Short mmCIF file of C-alpha atoms (C1' of nucleotides) in Angstrom, two decimals:
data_model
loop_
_atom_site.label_atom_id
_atom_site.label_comp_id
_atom_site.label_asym_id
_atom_site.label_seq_id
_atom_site.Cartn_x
_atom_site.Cartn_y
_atom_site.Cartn_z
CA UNK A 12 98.91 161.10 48.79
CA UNK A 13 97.24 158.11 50.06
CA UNK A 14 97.21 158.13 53.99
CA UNK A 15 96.55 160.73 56.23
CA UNK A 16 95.66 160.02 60.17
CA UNK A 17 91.85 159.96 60.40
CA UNK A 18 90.22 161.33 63.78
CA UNK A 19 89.26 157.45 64.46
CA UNK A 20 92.54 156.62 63.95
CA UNK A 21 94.21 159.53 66.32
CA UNK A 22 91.56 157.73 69.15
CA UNK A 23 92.65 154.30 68.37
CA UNK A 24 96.53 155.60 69.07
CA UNK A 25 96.00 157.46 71.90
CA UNK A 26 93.63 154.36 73.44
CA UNK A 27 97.32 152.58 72.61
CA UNK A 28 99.25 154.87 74.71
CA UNK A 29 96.73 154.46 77.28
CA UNK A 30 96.96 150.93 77.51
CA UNK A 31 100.43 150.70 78.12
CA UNK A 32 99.95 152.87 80.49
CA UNK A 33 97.58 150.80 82.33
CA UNK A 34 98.83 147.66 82.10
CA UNK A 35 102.48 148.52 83.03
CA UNK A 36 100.59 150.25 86.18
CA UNK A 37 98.41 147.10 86.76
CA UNK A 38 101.30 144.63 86.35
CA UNK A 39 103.41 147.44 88.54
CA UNK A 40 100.57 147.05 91.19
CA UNK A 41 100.65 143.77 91.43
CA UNK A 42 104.27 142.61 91.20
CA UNK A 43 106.48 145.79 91.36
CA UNK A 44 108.48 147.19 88.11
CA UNK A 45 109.86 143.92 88.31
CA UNK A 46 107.29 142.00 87.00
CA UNK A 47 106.39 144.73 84.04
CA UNK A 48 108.63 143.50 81.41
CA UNK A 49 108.54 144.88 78.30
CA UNK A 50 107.10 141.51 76.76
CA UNK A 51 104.73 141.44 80.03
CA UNK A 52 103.14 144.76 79.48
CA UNK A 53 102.75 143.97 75.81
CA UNK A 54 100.72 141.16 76.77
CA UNK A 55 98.59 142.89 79.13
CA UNK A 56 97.83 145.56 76.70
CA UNK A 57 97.28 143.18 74.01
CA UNK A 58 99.21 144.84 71.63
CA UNK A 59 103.00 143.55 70.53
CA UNK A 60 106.36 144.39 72.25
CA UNK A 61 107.13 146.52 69.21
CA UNK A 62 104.16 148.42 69.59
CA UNK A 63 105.47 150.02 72.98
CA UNK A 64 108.50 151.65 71.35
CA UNK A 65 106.06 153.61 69.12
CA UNK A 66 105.18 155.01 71.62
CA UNK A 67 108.05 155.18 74.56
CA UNK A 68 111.62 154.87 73.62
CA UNK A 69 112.66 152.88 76.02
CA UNK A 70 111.16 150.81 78.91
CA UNK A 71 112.76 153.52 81.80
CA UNK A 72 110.63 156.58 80.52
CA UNK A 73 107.61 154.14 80.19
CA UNK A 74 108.01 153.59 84.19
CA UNK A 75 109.33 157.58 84.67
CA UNK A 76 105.78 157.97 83.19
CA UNK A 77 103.58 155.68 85.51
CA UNK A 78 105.50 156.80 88.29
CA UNK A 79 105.19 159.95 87.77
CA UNK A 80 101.47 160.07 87.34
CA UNK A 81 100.75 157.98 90.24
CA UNK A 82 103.10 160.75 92.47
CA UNK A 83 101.48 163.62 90.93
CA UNK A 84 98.17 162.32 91.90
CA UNK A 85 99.26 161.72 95.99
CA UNK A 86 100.86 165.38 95.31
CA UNK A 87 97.71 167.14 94.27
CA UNK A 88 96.21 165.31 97.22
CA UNK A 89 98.71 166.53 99.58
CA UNK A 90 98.92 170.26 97.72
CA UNK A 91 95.23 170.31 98.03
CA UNK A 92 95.48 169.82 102.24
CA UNK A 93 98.62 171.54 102.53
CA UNK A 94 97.24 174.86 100.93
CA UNK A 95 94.29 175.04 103.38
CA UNK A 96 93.33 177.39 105.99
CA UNK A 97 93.70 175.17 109.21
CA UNK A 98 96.71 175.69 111.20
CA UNK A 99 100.11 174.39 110.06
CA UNK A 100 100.04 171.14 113.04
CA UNK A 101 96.20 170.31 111.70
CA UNK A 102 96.82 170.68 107.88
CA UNK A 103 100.15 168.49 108.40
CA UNK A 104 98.50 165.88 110.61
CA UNK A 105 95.91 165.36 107.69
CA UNK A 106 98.70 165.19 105.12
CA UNK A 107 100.24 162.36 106.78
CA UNK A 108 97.22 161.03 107.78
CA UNK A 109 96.20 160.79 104.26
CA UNK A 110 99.24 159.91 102.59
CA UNK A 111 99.67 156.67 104.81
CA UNK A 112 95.97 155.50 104.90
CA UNK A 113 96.26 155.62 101.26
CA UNK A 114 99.24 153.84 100.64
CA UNK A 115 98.53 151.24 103.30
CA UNK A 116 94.77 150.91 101.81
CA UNK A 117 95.18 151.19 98.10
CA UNK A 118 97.14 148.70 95.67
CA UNK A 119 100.98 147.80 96.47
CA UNK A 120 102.04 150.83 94.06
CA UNK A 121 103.69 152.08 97.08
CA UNK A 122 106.04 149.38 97.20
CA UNK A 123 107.08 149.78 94.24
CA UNK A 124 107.36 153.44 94.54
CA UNK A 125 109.11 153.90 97.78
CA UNK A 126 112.09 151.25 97.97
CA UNK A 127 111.85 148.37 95.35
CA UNK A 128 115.22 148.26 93.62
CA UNK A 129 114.75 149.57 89.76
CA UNK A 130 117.56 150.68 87.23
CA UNK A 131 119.00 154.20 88.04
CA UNK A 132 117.30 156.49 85.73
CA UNK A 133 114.26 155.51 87.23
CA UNK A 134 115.87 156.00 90.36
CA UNK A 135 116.44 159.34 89.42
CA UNK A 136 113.26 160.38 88.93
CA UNK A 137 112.11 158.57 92.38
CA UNK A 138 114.30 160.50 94.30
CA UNK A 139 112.43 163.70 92.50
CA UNK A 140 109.33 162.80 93.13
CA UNK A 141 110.66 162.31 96.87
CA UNK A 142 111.72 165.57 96.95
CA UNK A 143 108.60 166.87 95.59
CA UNK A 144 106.76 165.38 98.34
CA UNK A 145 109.44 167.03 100.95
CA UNK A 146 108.16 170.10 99.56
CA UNK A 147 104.49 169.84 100.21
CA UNK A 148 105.42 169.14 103.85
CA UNK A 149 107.94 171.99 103.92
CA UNK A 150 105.51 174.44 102.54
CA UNK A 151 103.47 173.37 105.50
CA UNK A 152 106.47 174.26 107.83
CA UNK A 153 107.78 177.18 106.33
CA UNK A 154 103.94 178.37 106.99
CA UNK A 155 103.69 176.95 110.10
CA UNK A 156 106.77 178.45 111.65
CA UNK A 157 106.22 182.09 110.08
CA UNK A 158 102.43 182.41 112.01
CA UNK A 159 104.38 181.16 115.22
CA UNK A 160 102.46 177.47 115.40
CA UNK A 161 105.75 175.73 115.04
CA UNK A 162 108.91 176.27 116.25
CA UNK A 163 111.78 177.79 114.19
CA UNK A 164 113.36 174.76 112.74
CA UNK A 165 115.68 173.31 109.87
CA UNK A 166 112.41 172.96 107.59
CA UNK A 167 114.22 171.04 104.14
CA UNK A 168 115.35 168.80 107.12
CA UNK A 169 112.22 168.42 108.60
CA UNK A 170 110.53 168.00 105.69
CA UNK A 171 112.87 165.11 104.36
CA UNK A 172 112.50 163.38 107.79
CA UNK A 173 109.19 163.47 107.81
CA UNK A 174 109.20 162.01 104.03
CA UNK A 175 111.86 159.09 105.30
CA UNK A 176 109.63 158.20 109.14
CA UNK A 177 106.30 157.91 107.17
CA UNK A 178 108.28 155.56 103.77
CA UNK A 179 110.05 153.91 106.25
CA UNK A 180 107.11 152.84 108.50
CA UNK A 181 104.98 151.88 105.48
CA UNK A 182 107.73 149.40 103.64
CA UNK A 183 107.36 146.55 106.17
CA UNK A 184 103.72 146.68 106.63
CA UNK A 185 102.66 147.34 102.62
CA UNK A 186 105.06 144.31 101.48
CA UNK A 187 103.17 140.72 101.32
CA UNK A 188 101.44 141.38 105.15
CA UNK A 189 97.56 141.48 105.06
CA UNK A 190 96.98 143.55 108.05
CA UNK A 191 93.75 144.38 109.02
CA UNK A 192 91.62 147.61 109.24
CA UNK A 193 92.09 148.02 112.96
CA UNK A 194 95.96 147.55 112.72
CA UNK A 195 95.96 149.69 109.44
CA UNK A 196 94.51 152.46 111.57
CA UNK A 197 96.98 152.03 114.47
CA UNK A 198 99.93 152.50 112.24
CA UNK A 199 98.42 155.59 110.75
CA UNK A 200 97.82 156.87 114.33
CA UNK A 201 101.47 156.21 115.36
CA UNK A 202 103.10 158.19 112.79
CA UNK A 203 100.77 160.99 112.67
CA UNK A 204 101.70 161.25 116.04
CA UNK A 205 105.69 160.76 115.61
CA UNK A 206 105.88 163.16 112.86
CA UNK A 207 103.59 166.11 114.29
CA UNK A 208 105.68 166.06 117.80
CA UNK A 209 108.88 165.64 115.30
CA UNK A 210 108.16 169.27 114.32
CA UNK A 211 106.97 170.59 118.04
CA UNK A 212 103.59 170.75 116.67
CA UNK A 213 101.09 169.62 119.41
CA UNK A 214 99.45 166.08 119.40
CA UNK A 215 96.62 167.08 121.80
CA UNK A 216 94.01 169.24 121.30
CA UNK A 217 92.32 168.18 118.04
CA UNK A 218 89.57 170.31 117.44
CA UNK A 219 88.65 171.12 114.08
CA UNK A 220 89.64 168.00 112.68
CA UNK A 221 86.56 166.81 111.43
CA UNK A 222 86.66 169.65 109.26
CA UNK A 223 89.81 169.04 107.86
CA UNK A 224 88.99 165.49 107.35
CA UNK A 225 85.85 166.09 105.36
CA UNK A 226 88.78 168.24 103.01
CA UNK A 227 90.25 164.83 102.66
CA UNK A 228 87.49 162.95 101.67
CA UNK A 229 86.27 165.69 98.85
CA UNK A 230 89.72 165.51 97.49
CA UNK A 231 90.19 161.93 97.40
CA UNK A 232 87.10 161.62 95.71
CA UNK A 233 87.44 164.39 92.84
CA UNK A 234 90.59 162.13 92.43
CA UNK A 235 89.30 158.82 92.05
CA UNK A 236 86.53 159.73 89.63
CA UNK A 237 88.27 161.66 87.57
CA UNK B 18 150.00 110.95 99.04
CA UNK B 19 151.56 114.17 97.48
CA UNK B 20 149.59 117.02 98.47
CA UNK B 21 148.14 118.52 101.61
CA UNK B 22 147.40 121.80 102.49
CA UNK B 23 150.06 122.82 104.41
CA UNK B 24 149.87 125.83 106.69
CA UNK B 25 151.33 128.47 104.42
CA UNK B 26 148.23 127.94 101.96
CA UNK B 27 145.88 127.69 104.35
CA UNK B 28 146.68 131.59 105.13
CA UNK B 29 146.76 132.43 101.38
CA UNK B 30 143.54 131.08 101.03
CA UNK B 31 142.24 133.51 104.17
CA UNK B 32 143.89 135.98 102.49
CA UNK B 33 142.46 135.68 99.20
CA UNK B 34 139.39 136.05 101.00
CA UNK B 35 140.14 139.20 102.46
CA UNK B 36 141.14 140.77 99.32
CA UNK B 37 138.20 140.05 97.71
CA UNK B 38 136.13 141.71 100.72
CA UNK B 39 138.46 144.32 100.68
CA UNK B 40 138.04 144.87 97.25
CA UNK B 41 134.09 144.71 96.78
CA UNK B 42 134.26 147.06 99.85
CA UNK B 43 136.58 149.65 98.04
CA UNK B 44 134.25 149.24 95.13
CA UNK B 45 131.13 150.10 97.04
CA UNK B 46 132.36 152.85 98.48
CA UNK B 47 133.79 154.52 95.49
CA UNK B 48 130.75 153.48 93.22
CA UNK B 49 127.90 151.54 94.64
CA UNK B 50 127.14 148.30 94.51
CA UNK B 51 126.75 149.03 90.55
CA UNK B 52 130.46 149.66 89.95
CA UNK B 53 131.13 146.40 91.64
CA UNK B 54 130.91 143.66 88.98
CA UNK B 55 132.71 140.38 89.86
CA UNK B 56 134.95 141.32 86.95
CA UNK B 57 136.30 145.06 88.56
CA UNK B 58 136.65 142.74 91.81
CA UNK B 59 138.64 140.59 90.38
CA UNK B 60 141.06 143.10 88.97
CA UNK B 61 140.99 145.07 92.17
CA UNK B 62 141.96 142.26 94.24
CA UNK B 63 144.37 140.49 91.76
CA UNK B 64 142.97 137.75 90.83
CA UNK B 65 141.31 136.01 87.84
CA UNK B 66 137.01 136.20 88.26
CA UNK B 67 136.96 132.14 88.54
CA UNK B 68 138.59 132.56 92.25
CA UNK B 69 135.57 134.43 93.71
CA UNK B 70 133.28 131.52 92.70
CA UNK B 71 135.77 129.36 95.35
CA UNK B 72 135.06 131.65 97.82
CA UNK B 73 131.63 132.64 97.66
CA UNK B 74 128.87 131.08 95.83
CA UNK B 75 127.08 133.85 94.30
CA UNK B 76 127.63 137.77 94.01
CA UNK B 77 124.73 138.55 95.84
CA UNK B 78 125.99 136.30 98.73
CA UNK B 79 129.31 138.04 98.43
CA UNK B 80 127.45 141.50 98.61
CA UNK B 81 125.20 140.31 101.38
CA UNK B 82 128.43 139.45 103.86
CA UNK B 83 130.02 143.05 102.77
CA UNK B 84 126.60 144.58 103.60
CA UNK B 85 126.57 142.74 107.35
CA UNK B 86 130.02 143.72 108.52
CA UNK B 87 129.31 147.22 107.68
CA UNK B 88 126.26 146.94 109.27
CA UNK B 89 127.37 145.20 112.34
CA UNK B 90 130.13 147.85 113.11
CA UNK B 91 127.69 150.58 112.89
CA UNK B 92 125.47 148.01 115.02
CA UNK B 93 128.12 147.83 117.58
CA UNK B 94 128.82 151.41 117.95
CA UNK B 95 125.03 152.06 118.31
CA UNK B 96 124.60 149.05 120.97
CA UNK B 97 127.37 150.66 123.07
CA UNK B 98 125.17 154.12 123.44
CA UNK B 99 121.74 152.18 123.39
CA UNK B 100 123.09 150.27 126.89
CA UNK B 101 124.64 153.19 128.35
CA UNK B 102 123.36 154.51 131.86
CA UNK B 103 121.93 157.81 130.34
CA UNK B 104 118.62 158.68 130.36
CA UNK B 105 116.79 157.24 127.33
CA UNK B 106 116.63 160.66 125.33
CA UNK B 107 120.05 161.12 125.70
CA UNK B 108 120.52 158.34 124.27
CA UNK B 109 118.51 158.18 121.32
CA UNK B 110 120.24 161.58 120.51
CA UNK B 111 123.99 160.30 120.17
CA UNK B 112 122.76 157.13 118.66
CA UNK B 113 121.19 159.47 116.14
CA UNK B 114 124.19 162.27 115.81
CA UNK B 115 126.66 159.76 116.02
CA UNK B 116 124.43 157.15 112.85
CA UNK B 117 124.29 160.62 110.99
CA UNK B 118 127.74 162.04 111.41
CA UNK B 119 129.48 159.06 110.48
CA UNK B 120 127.29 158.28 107.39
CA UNK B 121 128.16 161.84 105.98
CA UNK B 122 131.88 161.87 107.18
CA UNK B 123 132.73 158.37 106.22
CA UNK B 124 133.01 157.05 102.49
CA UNK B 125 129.80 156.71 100.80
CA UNK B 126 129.28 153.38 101.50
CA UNK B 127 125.84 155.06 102.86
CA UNK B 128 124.28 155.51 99.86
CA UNK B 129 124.82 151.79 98.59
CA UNK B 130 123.30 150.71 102.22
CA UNK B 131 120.48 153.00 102.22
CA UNK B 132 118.94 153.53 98.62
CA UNK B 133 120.81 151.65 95.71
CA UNK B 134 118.81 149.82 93.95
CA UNK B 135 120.16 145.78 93.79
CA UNK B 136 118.56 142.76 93.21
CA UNK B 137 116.71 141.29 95.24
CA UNK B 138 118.50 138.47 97.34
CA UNK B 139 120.55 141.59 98.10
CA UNK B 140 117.66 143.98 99.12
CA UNK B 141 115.87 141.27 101.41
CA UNK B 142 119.24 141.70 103.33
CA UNK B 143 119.12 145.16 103.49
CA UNK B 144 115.64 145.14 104.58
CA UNK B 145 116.77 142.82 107.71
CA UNK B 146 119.29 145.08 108.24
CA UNK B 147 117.35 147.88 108.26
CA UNK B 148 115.35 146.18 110.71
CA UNK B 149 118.13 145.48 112.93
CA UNK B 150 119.00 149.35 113.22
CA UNK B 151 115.37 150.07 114.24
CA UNK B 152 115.43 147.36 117.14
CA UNK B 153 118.57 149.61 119.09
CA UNK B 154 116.13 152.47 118.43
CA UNK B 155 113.34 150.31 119.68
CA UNK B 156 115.29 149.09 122.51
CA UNK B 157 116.05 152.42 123.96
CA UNK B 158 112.52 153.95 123.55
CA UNK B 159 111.28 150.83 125.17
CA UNK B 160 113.43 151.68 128.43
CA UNK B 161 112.53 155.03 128.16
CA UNK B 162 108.70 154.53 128.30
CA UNK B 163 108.83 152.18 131.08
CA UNK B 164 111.11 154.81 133.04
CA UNK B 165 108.87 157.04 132.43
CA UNK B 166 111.29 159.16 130.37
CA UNK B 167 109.04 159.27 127.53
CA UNK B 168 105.63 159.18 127.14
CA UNK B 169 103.74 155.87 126.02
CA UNK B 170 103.65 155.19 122.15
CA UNK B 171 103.71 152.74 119.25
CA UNK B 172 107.36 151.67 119.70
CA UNK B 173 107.75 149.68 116.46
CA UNK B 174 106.10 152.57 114.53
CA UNK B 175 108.80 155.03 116.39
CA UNK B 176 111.83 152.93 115.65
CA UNK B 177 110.80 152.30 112.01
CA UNK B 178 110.38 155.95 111.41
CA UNK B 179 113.40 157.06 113.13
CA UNK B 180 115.41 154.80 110.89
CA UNK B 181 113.35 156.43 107.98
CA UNK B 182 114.09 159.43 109.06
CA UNK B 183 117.66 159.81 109.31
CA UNK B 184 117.82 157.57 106.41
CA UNK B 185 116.01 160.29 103.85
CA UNK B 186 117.78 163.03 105.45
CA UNK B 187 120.64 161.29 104.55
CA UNK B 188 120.31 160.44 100.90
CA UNK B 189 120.47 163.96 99.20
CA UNK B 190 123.31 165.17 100.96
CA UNK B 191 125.41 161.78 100.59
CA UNK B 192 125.54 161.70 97.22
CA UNK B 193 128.23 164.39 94.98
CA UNK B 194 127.35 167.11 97.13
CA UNK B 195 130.69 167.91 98.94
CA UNK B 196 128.97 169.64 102.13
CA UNK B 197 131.13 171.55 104.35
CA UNK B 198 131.82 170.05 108.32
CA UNK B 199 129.33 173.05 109.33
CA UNK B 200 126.67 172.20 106.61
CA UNK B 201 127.36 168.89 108.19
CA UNK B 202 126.77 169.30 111.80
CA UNK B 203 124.08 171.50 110.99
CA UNK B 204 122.43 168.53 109.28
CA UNK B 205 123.42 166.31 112.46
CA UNK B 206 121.68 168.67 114.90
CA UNK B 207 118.48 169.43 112.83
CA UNK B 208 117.93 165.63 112.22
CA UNK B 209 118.85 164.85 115.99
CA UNK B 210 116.05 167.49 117.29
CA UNK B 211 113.51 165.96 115.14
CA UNK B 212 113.68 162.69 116.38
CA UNK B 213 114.45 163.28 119.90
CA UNK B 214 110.97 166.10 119.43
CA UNK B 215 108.94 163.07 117.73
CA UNK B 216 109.59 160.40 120.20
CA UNK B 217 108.35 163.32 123.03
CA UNK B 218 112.08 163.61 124.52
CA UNK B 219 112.71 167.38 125.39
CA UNK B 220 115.32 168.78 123.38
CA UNK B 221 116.29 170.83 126.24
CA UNK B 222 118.63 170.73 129.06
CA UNK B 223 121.37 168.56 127.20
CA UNK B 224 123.33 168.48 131.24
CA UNK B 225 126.02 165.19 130.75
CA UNK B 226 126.08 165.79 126.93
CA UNK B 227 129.65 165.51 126.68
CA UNK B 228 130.18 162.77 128.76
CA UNK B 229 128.07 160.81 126.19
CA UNK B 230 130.45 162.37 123.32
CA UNK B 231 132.95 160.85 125.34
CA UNK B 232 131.46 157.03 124.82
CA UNK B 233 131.09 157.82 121.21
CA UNK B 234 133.77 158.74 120.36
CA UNK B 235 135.63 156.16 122.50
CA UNK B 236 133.44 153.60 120.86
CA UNK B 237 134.37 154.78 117.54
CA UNK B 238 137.88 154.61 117.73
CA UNK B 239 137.58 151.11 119.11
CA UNK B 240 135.77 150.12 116.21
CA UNK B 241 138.14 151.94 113.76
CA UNK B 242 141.46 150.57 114.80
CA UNK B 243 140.17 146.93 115.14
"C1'" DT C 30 89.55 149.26 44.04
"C1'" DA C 31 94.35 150.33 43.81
"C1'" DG C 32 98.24 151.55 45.91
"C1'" DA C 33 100.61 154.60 49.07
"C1'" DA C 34 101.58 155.27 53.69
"C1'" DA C 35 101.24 154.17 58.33
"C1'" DA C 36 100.24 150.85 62.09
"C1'" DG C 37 101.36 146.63 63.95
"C1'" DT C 38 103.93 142.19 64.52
"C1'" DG C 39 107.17 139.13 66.85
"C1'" DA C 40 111.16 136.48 65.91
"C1'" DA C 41 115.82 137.67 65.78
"C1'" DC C 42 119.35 140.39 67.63
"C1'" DA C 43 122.19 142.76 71.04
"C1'" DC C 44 124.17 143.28 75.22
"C1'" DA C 45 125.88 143.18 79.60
"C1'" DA C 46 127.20 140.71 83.24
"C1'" DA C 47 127.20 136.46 86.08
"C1'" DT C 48 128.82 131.92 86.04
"C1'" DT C 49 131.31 127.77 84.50
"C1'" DC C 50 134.96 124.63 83.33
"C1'" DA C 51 138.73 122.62 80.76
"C1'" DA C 52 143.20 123.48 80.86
"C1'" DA C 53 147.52 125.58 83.03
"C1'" DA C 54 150.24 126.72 86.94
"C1'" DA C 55 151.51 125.98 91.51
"C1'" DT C 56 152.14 123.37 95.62
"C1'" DT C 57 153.31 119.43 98.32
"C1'" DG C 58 155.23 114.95 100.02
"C1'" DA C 59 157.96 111.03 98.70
"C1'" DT D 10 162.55 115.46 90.47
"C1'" DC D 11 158.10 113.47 89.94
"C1'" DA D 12 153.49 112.58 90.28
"C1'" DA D 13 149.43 113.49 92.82
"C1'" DT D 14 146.51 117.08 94.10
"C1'" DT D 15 144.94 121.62 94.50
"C1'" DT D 16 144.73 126.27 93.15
"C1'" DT D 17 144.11 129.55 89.59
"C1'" DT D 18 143.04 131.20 85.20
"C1'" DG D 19 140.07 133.62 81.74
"C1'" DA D 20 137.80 132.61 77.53
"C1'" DA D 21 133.55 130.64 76.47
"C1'" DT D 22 128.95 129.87 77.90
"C1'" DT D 23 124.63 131.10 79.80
"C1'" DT D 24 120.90 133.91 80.85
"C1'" DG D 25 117.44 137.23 80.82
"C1'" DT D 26 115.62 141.13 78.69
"C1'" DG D 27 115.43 145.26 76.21
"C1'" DT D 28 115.34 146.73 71.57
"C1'" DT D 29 115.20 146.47 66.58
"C1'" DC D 30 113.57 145.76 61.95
"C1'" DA D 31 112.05 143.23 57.84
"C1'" DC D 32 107.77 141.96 56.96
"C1'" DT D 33 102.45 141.80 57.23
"C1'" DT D 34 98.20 144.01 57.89
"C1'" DT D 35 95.34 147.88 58.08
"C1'" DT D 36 93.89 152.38 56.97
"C1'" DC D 37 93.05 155.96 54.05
"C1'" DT D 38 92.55 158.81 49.63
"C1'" DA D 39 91.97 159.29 44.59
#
DNA sequence: TAGAAAAGTGAACACAAATTCAAAAATTGA
DNA sequence: TCAATTTTTGAATTTGTGTTCACTTTTCTA
């Protein structure tokens, strides 16, 4: 026996892994899945295209991964304000809220995540991840509806509506448009507003909503830094 | 001199062109843009894969003009309600139930014009397209704001998350799922509420309903037997 | 330090599908 | 029928990437 995995070595692999990782999300970020090519990412990483199959077997799951971490990072976001104490219309309103302002304000991931073309097993695992985010909202509604603060309503409709207005609104404003802060804003307004009345919730009446929004801001935060 | 086109070609040329169309459409609908490789065309419409090149320059070009007739039937059916006499909410609801209805009743061409992934050239078009369907939406919440039918709001934001909307509603239950007709309707009516809700139309009171199913379904025929 | 095993390389390969084009078949007018 | 011209064919070419693998380099133990 000659060779056995040091602890410096075990780093040095998993540093690898995390590389890829990063780069593919960088180049993701900044061109769409379309511009991560295998040979791309390699570059980016600094490592050789060979290297990535050591440690993804194909280029699909490499994406399933990125995507995947980037949506369960919105989703503990979301979970976090969906699972609070305000009523159903508040925590809802802040979900959307936060969802869009982040998307709009953070790097073109979105793009990437919500319509840009990729092969279909990546597709596959988009539409999951869509789903997933139905049912943060549906939780909400399910909630919402039992304690009498929303109507009684088709919630896995509801909840894939409210998924589709929000995506939908963001695609042409996230693609190569540099809108500013004050229009940013407006947009988020607009479809807090068309998805809270989508659900009978009311628009007026917003106390408490500080409140929720300092929720927001803790959460975002443990998120960033982590 | 020895050759001219004489009239009999000049139809067989028009009707090579339909073929193809015809083809790529059948294609679509039975497998998404995906199962539609120049080569299946070809054998679908009899004829050798060098003839689509003398018809249309590129397969994405060829995809983009199967895309816009679809599109511009279902434009032309939504048109007719949009400039109809009824009040704006009325409206909006059968352009919604009647978008919805015939997406899940008709072949799946749906899915290929709402979520496949293609390449790009192909996706820009959809985008447009996309667009289009939001400015009937837009059109009709316009009138119905300055009527006074519906309360002020981001119109643009409304339209785009309408489309959105319907659209994600629209994806799960397109694909293998066989649904039912009531599964169906149940869909239609749940989606219809929640957009007629989020643009601030009542959802109440649906007096001069069916003479609105009447245009629809007058309109569809129309469209159907052309 | 040797030499066994693993990590790492990147040019070569594979593959699928769009596109081309030289040659064949068909059409037309004289 | 013939020759000029166009239509049609489909095998070969092109293209762009993902993936592999024979080889090099590094790491680790005895």
């Amino acid at each position: 026996m000659a060779y056995r995995r040091s602890l410096l070595m075990e780093e040095r692999l998993a540093n690898n892994r995390d590389r890829i990782l990063t780069a593919t999300r960088k180049l993701v970020a900044e061109g769409g899945f379309r511009e991560a090519q295998i040979a791309a990412v390699a570059a980016v990483a600094g490592i050789s295209t060979g290297m990535i199959y050591r440690y993804f077997p194909s280029k699909a799951e490499l994406f399933v991964e990125v995507l995947g971490a980037a949506v369960g990072a919105e989703i503990e976001i979301l979970t976090a304000i969906a699972d609070g104490p305000e009523p159903a219309g508040m925590r809802l309103s802040a979900a959307v809220t936060c969802f869009v302002r982040r998307a709009l304000h953070g790097p073109n991931l979105a793009y990437a995540f919500i319509i840009e073309p990729v092969d279909p097993e990546v597709e596959t695992a988009r539409i999951r991840y869509r789903k997933e985010f139905g049912d943060v909202f549906k939780a909400i509604l399910i909630d919402g509806v039992e304690k009498g603060e929303l109507p009684a309503q088709d919630v896995d409709a509801s909840a894939a509506c409210i998924v589709g207005a929000f995506t939908e609104a963001l695609v042409g404003p996230i693609g190569p448009t540099t809108r500013n802060t004050r229009d940013k804003e407006r947009l988020v307004e607009s479809v807090r507003t068309f998805c809270l009345r989508a659900v009978g919730g009311v628009t007026e009446g917003e106390d408490g909503h500080e409140k929720l929004s300092q929720t927001i801001r803790t959460t975002r935060k443990r998120q960033t830094t982590k």
